[in-house]
Coordinates of N, CA, C and O and ligand atoms in Angstrom, one line a residue:
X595 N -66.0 -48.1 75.2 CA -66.6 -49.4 74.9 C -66.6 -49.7 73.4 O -66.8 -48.9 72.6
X596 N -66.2 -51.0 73.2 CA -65.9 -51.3 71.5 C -67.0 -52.5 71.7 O -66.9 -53.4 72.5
X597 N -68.0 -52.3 70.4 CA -68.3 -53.6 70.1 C -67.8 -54.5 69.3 O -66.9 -53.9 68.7
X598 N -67.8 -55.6 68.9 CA -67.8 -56.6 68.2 C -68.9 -58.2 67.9 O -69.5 -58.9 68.6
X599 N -68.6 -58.2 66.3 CA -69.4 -59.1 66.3 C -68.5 -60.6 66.3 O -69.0 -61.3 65.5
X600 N -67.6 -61.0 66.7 CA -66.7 -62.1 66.7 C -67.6 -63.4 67.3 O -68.6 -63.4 68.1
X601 N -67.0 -64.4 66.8 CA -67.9 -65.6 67.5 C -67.0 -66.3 68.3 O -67.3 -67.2 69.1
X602 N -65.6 -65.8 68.0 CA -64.4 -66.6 68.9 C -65.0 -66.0 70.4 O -64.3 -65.0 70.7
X603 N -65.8 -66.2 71.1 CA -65.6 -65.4 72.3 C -64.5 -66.3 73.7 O -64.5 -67.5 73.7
X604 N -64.0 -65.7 74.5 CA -63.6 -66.9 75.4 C -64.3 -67.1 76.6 O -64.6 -66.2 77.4
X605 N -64.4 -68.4 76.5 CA -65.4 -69.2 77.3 C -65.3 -68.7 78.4 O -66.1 -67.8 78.7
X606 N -64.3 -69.0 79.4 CA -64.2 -68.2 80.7 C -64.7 -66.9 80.8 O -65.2 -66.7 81.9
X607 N -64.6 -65.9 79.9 CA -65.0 -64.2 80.2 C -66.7 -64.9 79.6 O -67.7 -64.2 79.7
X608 N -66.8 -65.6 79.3 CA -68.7 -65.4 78.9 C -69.6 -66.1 79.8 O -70.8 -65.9 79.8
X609 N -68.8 -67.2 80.7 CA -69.4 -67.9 82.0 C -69.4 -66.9 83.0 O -70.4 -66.7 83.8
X610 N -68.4 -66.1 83.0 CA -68.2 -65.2 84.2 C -69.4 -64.1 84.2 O -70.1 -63.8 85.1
X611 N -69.4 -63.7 82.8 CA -70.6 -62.7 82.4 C -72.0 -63.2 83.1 O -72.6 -62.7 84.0
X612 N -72.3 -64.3 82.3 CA -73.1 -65.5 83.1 C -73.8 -65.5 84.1 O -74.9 -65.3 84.5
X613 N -72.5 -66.0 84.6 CA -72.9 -66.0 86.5 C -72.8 -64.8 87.3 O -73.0 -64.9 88.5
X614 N -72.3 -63.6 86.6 CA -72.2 -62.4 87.6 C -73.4 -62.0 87.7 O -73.7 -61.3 88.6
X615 N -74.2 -62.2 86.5 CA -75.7 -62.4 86.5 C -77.1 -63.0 87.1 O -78.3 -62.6 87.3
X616 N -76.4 -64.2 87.3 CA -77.3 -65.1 88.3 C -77.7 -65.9 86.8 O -77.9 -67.1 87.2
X617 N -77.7 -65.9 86.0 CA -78.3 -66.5 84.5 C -78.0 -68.1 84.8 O -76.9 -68.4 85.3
X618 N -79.1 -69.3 84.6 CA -78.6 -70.7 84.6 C -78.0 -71.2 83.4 O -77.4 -72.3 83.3
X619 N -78.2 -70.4 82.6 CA -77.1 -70.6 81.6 C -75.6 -70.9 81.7 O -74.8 -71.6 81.1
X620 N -75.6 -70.2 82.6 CA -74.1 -70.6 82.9 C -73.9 -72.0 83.8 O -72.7 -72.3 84.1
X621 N -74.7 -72.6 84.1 CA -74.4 -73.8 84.7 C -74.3 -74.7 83.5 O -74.4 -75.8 83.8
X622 N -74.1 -74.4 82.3 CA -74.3 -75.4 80.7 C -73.5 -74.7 80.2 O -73.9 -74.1 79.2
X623 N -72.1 -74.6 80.8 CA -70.9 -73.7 79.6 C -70.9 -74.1 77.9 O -70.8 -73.3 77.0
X624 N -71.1 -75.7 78.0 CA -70.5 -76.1 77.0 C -71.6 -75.6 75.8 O -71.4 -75.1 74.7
X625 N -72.6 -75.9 76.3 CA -74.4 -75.8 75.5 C -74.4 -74.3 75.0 O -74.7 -73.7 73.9
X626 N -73.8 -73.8 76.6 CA -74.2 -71.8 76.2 C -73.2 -71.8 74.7 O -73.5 -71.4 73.6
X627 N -72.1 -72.4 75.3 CA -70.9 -71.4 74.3 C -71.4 -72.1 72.9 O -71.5 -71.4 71.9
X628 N -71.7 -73.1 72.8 CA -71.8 -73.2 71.4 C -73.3 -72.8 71.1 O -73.4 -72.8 69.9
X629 N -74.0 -72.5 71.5 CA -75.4 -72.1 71.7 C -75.0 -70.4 70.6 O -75.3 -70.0 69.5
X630 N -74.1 -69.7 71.5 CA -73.6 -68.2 71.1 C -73.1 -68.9 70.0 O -74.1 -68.8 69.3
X631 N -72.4 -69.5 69.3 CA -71.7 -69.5 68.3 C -72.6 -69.9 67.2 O -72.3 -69.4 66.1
X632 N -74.0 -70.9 67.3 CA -74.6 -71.2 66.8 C -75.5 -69.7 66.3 O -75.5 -69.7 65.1
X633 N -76.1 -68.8 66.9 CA -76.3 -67.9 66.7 C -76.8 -67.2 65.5 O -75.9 -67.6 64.7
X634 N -77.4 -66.7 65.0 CA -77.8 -65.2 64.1 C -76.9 -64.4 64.0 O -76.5 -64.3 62.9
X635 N -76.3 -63.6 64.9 CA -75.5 -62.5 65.2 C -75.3 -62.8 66.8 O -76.1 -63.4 67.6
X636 N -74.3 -62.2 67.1 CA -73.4 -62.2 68.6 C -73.0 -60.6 68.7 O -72.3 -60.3 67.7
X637 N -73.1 -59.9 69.4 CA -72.4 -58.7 70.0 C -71.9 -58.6 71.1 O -72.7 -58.9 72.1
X638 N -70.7 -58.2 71.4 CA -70.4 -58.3 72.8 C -69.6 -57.2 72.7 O -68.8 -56.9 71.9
X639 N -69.9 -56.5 74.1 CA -68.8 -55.3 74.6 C -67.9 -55.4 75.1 O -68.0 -56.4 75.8
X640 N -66.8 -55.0 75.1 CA -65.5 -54.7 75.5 C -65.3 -53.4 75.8 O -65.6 -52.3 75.3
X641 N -64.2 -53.8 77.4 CA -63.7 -52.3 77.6 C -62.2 -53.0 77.9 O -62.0 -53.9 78.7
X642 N -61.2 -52.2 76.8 CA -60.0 -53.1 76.9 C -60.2 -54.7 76.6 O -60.9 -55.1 75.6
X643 N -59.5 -55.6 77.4 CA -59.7 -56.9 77.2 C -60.9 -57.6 78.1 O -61.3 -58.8 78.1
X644 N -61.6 -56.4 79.0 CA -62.5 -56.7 79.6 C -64.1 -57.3 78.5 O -64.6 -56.7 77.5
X645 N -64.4 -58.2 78.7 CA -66.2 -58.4 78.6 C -66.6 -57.9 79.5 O -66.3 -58.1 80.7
X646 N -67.9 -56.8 78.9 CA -68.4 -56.0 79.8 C -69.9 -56.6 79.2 O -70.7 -56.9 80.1
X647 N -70.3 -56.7 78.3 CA -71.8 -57.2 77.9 C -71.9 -58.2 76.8 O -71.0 -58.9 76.2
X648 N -72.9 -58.2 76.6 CA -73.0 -59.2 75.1 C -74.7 -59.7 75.0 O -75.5 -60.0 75.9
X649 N -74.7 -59.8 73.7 CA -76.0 -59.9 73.2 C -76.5 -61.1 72.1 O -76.0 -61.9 72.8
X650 N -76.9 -61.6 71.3 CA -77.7 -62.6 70.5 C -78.7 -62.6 69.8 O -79.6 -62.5 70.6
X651 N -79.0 -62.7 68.5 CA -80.2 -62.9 67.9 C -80.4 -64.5 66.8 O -79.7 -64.9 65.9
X652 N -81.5 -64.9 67.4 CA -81.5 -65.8 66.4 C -82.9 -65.3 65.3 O -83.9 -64.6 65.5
X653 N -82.2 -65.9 64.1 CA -83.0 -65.3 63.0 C -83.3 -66.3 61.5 O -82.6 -67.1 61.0
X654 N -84.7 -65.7 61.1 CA -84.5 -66.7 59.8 C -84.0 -65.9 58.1 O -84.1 -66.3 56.9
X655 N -83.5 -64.8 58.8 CA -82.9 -64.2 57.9 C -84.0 -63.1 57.1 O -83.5 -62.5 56.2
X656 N -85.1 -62.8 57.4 CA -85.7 -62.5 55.8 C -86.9 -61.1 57.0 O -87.1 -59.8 57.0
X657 N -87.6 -62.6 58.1 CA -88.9 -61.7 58.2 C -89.1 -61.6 60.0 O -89.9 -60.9 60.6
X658 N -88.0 -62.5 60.7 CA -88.5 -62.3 62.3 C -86.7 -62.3 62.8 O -85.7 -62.8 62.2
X659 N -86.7 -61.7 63.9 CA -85.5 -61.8 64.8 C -86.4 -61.8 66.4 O -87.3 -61.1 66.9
X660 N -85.6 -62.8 66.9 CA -85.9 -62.7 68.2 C -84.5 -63.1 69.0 O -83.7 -64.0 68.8
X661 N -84.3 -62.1 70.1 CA -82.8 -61.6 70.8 C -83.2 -62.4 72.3 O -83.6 -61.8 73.3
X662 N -83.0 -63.5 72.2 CA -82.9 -64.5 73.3 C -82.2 -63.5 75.0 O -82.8 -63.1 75.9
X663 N -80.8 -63.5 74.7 CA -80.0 -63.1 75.5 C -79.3 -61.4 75.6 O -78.6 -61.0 74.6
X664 N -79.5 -60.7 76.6 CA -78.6 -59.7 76.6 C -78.5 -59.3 78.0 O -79.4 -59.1 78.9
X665 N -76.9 -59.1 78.0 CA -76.6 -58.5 79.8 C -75.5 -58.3 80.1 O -74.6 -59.1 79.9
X666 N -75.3 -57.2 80.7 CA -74.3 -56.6 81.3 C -73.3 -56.7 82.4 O -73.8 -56.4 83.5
X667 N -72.3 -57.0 82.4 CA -71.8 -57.1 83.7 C -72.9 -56.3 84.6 O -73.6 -55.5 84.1
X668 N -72.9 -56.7 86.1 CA -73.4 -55.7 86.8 C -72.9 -54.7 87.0 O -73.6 -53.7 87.0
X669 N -71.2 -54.7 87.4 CA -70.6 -53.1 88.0 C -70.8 -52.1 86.8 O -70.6 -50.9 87.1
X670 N -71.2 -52.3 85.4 CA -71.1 -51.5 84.3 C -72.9 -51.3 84.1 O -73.5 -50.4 83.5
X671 N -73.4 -52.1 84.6 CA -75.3 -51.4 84.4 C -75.7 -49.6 84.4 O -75.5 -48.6 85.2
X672 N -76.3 -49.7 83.7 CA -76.8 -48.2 84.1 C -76.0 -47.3 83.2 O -76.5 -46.2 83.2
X673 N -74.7 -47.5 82.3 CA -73.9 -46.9 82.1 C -73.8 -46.5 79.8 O -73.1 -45.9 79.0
X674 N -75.2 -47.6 79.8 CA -75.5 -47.3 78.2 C -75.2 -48.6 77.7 O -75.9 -48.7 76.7
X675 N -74.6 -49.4 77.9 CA -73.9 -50.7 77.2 C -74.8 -51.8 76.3 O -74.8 -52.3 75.2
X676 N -75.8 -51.9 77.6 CA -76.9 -52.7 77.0 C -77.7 -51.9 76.0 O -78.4 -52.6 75.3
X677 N -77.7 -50.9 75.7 CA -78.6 -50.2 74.8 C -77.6 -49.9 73.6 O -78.1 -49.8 72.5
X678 N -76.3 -49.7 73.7 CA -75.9 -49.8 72.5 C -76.0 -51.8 72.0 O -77.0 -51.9 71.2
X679 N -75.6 -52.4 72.1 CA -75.7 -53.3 72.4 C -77.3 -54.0 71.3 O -77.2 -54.6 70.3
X680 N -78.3 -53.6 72.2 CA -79.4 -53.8 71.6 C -79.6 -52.8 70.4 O -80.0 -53.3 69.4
X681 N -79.3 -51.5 70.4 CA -79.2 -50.6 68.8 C -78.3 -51.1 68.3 O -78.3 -50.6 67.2
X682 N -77.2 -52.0 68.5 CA -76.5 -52.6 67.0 C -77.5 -53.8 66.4 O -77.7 -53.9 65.2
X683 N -77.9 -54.4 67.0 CA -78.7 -55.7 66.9 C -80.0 -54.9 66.0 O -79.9 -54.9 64.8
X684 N -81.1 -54.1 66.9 CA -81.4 -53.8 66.1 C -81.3 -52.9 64.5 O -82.1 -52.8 63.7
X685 N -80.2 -52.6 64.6 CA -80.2 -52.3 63.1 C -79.9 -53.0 62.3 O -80.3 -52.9 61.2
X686 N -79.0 -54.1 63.0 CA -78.9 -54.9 61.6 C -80.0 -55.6 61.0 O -80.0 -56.2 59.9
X687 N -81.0 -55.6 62.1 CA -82.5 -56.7 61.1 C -83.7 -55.7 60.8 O -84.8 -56.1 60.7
X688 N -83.3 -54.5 60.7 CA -83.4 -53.0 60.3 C -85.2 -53.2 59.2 O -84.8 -53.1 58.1
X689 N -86.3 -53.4 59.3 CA -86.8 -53.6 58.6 C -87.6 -54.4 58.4 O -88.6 -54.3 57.8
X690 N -87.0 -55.7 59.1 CA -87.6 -57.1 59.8 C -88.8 -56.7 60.1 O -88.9 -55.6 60.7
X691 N -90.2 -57.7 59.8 CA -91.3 -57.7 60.1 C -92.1 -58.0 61.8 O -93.2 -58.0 62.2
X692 N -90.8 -58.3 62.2 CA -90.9 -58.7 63.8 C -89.7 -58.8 64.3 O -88.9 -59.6 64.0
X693 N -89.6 -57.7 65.4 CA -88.5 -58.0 66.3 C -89.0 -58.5 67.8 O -89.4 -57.7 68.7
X694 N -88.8 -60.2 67.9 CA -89.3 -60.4 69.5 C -88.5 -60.4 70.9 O -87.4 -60.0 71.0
X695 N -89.1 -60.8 71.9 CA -88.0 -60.8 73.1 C -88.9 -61.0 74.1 O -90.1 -60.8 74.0
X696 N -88.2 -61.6 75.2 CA -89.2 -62.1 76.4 C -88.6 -61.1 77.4 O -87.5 -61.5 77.7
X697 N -89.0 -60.1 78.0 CA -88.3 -59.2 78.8 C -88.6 -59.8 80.4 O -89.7 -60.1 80.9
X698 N -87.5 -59.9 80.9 CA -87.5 -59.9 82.0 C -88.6 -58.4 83.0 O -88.6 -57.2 82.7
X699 N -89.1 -58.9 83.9 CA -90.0 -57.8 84.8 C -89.2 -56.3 84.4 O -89.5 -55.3 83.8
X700 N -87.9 -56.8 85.2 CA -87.3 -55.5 85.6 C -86.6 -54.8 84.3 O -86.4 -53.5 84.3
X701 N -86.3 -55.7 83.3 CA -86.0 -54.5 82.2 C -87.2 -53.8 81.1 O -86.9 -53.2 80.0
X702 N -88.5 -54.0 81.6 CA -89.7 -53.5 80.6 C -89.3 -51.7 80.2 O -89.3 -51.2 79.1
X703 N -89.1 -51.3 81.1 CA -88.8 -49.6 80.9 C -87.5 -49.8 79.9 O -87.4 -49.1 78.8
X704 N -86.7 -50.5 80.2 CA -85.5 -50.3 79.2 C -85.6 -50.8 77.8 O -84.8 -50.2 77.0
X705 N -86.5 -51.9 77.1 CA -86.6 -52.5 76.1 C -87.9 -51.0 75.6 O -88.0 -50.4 74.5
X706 N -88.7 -50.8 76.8 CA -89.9 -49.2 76.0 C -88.9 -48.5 75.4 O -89.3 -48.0 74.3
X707 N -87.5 -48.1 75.7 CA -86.8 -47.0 75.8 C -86.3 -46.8 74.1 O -86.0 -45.9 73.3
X708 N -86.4 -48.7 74.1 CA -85.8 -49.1 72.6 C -86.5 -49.3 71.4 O -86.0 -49.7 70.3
X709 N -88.3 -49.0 71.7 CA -88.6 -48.9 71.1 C -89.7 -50.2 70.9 O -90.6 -50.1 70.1
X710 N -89.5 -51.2 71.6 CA -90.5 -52.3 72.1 C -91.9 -52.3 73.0 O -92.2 -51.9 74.1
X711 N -92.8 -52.9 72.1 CA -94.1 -52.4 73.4 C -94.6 -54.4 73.6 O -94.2 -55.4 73.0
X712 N -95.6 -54.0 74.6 CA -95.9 -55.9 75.3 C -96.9 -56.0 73.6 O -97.4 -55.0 72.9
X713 N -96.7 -57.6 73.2 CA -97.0 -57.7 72.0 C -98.5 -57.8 72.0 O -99.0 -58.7 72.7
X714 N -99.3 -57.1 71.5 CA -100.8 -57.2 71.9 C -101.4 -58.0 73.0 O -101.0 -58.1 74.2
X715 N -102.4 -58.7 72.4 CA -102.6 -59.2 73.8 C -102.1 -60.6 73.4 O -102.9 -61.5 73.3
X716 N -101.2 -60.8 73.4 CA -100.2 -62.5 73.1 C -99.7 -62.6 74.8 O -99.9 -61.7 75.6
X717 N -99.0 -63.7 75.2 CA -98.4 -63.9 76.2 C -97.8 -64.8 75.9 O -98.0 -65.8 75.3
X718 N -96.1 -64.3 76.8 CA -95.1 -65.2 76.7 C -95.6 -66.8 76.6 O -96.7 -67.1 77.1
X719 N -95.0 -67.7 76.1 CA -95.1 -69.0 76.9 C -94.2 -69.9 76.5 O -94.0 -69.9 75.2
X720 N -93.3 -71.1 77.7 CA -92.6 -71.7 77.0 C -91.9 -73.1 77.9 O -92.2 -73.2 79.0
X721 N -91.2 -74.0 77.4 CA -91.0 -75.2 78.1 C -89.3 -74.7 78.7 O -88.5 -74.5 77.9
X722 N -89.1 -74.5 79.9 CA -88.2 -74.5 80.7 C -87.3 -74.9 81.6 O -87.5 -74.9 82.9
X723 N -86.7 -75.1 81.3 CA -85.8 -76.0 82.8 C -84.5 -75.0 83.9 O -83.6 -75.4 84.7
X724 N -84.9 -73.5 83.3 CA -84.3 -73.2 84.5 C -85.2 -72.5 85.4 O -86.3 -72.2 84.9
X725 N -84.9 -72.0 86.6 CA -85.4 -71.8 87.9 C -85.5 -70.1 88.0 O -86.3 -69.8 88.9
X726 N -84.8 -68.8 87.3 CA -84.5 -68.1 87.3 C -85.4 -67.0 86.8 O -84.9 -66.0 86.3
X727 N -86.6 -67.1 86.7 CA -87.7 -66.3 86.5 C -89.0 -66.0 87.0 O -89.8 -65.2 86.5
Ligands
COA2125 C1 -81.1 -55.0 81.2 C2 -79.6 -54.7 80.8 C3 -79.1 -55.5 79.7 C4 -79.6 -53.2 80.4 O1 -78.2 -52.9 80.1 P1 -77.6 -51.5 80.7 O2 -76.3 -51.3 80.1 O3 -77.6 -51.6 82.2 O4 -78.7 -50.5 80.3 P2 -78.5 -49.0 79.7 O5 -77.5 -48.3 80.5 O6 -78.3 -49.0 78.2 O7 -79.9 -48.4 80.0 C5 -80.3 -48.1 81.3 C6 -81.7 -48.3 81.5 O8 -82.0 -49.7 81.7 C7 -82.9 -49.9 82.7 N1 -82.4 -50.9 83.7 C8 -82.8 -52.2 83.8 N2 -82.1 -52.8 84.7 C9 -81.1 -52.0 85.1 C10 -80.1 -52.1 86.1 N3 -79.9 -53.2 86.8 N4 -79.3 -51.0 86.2 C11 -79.5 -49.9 85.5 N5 -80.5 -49.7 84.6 C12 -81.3 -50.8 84.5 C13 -83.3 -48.6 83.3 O9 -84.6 -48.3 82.7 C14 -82.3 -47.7 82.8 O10 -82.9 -46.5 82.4 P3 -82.3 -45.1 83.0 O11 -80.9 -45.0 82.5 O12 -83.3 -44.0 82.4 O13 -82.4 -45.2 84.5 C15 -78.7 -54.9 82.1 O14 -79.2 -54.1 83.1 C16 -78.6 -56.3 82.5 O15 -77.7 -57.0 82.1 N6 -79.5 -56.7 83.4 C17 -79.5 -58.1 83.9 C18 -79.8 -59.1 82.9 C19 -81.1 -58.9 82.2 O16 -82.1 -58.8 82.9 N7 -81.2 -58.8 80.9 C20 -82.4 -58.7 80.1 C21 -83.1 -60.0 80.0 S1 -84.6 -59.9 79.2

């Protein structure tokens, strides 16, 4: 698996990522893709010419990062991707006074794994229009 941080990604392998997901993001190609390009940092895995994951942080450079998006193909879960993935991200804001993230239910053990705990007693909250949570 090779990462990269490139922003050329192609649209087709990042919809596909997307939707093999269930993510409604991918019903807004045009939004997502420039959404990723607009970005902080972009990581995405490759095996061969395959997209196998990819990741996001938006940032104000100095004192917070928060990592909107990360996910794996499904047939490749389980196999380390997403965690390198997230340890490149995190290192690069290496120091940052806040690293945030809205964890989905089912990945809480894997974000503990990375070193993330639920943020005191704060609670998510936010204005949404997709259906997928
Ligand atoms: C969450 C996700 C990015 C983790 O990436 P990954 O490459 O599968 O994870 P890794 O192999 O680095 O780590 C595996 C750990 O992730 C956790 N995990 C969460 N969902 C998992 C899944 N569907 N399959 C396997 N492991 C999963 C487990 O705790 C596992 O720990 P273990 O190896 O001790 O069993 C990936 O499973 C995914 O894309 N899930 C769907 C999208 C998603 O929910 N993204 C997070 C949004 S907040």
């Amino acid at each position: 698996v090779n990462l990269s941080e490139s922003r050329d990604l192609p649209a087709d392998k990042v919809i596909a990522l997307y939707a093999a997901n269930g993510w409604s993001a991918a019903s807004k190609p045009q939004e997502l893709c420039n959404a990723l390009h607009n970005s902080h940092s972009i990581v995405s895995a490759w095996i061969g010419k395959e997209l196998v994951g990819l990741g996001n942080a938006l940032s104000d450079g100095f004192l917070v990062v928060y990592y909107p998006h990360l996910l794996v193909l499904p047939s490749y879960h389980g196999q380390g991707i997403g965690g390198r993935i997230l340890e490149h991200l995190k290192m690069k804001y290496h120091g940052f006074h806040q690293h945030i993230l809205v964890a989905d239910g089912r990945t809480i053990e894997f974000y503990k794994k990375h070193g993330f705990e639920q943020a005191g007693s704060t609670q998510p909250m936010w204005i949404y229009q997709g259906a997928d949570h």
